[in-house]
Short mmCIF file of C-alpha atoms and ligand atoms in Angstrom, two decimals:
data_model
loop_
_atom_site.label_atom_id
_atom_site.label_comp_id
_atom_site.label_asym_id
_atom_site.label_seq_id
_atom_site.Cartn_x
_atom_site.Cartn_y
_atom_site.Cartn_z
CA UNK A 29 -28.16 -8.86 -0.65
CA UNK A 30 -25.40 -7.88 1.57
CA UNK A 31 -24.29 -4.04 1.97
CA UNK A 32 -21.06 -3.11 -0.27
CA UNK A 33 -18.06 -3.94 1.95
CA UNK A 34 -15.55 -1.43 2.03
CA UNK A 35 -11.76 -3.64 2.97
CA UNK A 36 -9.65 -0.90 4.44
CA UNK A 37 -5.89 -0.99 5.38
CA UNK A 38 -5.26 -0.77 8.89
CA UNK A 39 -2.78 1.58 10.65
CA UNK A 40 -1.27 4.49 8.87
CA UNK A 41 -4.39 4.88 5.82
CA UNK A 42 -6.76 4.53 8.35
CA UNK A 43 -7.46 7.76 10.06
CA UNK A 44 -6.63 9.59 6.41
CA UNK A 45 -9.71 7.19 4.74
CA UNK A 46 -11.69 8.23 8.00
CA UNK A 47 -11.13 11.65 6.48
CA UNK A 48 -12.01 10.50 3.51
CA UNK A 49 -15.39 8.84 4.38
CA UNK A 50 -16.50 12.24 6.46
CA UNK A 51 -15.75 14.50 3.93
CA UNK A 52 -17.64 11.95 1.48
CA UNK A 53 -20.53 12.77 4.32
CA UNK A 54 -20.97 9.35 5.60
CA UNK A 55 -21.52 9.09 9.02
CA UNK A 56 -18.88 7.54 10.61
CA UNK A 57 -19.44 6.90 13.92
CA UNK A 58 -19.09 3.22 13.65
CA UNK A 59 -15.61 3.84 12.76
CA UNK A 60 -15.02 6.61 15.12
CA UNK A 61 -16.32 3.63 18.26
CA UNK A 62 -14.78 0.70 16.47
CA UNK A 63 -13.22 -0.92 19.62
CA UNK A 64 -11.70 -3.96 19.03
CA UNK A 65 -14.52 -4.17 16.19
CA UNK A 66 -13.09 -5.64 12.66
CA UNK A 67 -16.04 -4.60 10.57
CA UNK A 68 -17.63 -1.82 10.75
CA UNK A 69 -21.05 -0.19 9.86
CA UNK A 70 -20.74 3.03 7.87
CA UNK A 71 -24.13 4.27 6.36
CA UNK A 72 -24.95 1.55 4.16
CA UNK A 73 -21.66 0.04 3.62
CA UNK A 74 -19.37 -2.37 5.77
CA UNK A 75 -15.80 -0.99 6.53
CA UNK A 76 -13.31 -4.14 6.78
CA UNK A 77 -10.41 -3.55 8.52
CA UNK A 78 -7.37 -5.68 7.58
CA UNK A 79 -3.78 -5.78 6.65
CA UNK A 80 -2.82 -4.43 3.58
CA UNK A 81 -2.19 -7.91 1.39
CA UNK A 82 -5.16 -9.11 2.79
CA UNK A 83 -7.67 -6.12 1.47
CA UNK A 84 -5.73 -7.44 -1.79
CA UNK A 85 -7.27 -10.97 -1.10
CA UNK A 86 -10.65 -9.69 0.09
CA UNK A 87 -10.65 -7.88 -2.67
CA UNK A 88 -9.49 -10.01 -5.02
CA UNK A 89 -11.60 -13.02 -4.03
CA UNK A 90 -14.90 -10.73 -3.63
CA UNK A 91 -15.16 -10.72 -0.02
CA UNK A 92 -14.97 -7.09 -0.28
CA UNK A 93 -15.97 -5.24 -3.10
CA UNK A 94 -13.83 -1.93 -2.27
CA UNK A 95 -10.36 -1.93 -1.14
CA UNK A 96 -8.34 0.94 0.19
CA UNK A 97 -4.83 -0.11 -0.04
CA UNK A 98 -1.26 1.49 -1.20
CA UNK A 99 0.20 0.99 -4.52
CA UNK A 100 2.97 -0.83 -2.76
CA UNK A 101 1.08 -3.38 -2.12
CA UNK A 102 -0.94 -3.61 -5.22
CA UNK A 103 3.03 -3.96 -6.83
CA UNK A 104 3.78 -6.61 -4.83
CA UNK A 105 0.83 -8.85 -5.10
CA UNK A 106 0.14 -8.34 -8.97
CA UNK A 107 -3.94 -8.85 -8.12
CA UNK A 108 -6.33 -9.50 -11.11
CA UNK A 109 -9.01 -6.11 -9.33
CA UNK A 110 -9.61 -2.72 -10.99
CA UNK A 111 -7.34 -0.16 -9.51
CA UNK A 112 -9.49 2.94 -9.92
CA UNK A 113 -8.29 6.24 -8.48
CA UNK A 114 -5.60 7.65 -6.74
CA UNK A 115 -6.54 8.91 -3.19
CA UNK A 116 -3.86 11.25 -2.76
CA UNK A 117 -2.97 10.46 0.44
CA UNK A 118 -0.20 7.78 2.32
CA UNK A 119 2.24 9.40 -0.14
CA UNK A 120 5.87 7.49 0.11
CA UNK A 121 8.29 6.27 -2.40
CA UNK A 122 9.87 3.03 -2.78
CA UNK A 123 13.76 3.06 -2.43
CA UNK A 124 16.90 1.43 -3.23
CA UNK A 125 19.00 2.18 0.04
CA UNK A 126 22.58 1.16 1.65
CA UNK A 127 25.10 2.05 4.21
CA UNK A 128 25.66 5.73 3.95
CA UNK A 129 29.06 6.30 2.40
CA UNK A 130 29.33 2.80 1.17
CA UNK A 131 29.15 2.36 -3.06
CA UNK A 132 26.77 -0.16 -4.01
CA UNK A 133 27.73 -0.59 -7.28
CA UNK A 134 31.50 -1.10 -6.20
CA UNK A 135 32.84 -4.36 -6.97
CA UNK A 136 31.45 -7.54 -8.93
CA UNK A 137 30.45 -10.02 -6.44
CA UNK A 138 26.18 -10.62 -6.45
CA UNK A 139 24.43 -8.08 -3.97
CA UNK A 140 22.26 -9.34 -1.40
CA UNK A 141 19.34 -6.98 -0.88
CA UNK A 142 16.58 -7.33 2.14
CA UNK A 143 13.02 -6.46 1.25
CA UNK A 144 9.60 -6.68 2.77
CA UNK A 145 8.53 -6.51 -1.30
CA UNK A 146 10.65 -9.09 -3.16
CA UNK A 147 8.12 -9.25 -5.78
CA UNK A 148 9.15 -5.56 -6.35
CA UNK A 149 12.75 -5.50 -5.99
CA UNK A 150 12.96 -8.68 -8.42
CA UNK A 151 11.30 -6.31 -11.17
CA UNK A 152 13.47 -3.21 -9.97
CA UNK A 153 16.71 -5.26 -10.35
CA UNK A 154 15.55 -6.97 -13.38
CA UNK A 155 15.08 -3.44 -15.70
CA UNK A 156 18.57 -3.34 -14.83
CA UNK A 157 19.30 -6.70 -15.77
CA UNK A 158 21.67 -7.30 -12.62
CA UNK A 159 21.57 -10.42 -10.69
CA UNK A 160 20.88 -10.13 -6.83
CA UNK A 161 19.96 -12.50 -4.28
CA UNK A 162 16.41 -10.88 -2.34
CA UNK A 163 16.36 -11.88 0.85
CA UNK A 164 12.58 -11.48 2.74
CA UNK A 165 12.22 -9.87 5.56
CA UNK A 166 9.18 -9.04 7.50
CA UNK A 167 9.75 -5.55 8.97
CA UNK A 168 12.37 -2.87 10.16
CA UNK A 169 14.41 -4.17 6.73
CA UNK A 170 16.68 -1.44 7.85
CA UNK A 171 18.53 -3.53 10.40
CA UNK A 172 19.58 -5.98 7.60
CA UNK A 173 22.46 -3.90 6.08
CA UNK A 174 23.20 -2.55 9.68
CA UNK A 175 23.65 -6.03 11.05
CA UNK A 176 25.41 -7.19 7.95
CA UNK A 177 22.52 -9.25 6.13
CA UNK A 178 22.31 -7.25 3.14
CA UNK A 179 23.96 -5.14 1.03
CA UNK A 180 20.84 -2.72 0.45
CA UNK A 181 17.57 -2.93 0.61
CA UNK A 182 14.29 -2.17 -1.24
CA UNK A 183 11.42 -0.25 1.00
CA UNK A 184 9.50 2.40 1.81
CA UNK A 185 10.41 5.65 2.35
CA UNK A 186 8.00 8.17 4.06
CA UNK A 187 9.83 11.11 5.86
CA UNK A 188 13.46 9.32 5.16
CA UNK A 189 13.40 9.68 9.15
CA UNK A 190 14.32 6.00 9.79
CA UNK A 191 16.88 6.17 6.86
CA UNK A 192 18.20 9.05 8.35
CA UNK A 193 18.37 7.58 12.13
CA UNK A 194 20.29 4.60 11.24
CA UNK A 195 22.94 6.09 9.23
CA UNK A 196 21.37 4.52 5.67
CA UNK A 197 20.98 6.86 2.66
CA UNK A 198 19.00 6.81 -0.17
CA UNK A 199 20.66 5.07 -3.36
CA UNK A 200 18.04 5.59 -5.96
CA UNK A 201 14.26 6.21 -6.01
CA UNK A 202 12.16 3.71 -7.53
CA UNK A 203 8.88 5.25 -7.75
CA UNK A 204 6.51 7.01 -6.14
CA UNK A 205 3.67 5.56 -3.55
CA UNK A 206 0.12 6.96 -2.51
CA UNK A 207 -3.39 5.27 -1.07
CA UNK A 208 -5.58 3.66 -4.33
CA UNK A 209 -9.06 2.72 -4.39
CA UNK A 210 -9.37 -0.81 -5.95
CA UNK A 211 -12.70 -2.47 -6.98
CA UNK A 212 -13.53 -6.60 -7.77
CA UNK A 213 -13.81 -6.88 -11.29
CA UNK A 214 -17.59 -8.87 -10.81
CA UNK A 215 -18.46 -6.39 -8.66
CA UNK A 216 -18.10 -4.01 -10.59
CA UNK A 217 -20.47 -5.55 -13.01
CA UNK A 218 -22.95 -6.63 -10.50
CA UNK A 219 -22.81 -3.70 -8.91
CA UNK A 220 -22.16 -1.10 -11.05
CA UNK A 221 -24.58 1.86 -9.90
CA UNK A 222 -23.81 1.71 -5.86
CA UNK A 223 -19.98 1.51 -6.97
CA UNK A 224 -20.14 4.30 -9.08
CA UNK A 225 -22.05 6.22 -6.96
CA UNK A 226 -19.25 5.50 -4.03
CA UNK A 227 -16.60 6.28 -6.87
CA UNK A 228 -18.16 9.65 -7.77
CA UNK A 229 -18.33 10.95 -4.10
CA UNK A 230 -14.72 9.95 -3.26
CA UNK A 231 -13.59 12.24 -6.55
CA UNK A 232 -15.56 14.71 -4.99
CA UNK A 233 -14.42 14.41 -1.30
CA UNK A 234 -10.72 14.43 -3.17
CA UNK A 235 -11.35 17.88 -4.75
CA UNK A 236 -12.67 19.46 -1.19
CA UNK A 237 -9.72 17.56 0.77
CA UNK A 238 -6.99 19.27 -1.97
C1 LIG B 306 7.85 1.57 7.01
C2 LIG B 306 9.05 1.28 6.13
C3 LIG B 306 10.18 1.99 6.82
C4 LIG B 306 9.47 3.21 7.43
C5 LIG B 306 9.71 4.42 6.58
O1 LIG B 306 7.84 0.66 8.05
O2 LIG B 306 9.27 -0.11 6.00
O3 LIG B 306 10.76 1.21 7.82
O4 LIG B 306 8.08 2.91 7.46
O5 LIG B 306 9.13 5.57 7.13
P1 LIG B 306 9.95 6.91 7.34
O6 LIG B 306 10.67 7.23 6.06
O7 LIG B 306 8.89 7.93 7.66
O8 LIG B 306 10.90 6.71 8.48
P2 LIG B 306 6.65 0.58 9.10
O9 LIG B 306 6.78 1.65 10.11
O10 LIG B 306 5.37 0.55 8.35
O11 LIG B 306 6.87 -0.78 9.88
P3 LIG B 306 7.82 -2.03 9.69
O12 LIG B 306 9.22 -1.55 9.64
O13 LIG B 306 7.54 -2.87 10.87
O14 LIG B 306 7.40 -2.68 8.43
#
């Protein structure tokens, strides 16, 4: 039988579920030396590094039994896996957000809004029942009301820094974002004990880290 694979998001969860892991008391020197390593040895499990929609797929599919990933994500992709406890950390907020100054409700003609998450601003826009045309865009979705693209867009907000530095504002908050812990739903079955056994230490780890 395989070890339980952990898929973890790359880049800003990272060093936070590194944190995680140690104060969980695994060793985690395999993560600590990863190189140019994708997956990684930590105890007994395997630590899968990968974009964030694809620990959704890995996840999903049962590739990985354990994903680390932020409720954004989970949002966007709608994935059939057990979303089991809030980590805590990678805390953001989605947000509706224009040209500062500028009204975005002025006026009648449809809005055009940018969004890495279309999935997400279709839904936002939709509890409103207002038409909009969502335009994708892959990152930086602040340039696309700065270079005329869009009339707002729908992203993440962390620090409000890059909102801030490009003379955008805030329009509304949509709701609030933060690291989850989701589990395959046949693993869970098939591997019920070592997955509660992970779950249980990561509550604990959460009450030291608070
Ligand atoms: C995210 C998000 C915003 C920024 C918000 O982008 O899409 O652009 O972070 O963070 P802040 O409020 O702290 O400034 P990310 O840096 O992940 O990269 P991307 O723009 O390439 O998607």
């Amino acid at each position: 039988m395989r070890p339980i694979r952990i898929a973890l998001t790359k880049g800003r969860l990272e060093n936070r579920a590194l944190n995680l892991f140690q104060t969980m008391g695994l060793d985690c020197t395999g993560m600590i030396k990863k190189g140019r390593k994708l997956i990684l040895p930590v105890e007994d499990y395997q630590v899968v590094l990968a974009k964030a929609a694809d620990v959704i797929t890995y996840v999903e599919h049962g590739a990985c039994d354990i994903g680390i990933v932020g409720k954004d994500t989970i949002m966007e992709c709608d994935a059939k896996v057990y979303e089991m406890t809030d980590l805590g950390f990678g805390k953001c907020c989605f947000a509706l957000a224009g040209k500062k100054g500028v009204d975005f409700y002025a006026g009648h003609s449809e809005k055009i809004i940018a969004t890495k998450y279309p999935n997400v601003a279709k839904k936002f826009f939709e509890e409103k029942d207002m038409d909009v045309n969502i335009i994708k865009i892959e990152g930086s979705v602040e340039l696309a009301p700065l270079l005329g693209l869009a009339d707002a867009i729908v992203d993440i907000v962390e620090t409000g820094n890059t909102i801030r530095e490009n003379d955008l504002e805030v329009i509304e908050e949509i709701v609030p974002i933060s690291a989850r812990v989701i589990v395959n739903i046949a693993s869970m079955k098939l591997h019920k004990e070592e997955i509660e056994a992970f779950l249980a230490d990561v509550e604990l780890a959460k009450e030291i880290m608070e």
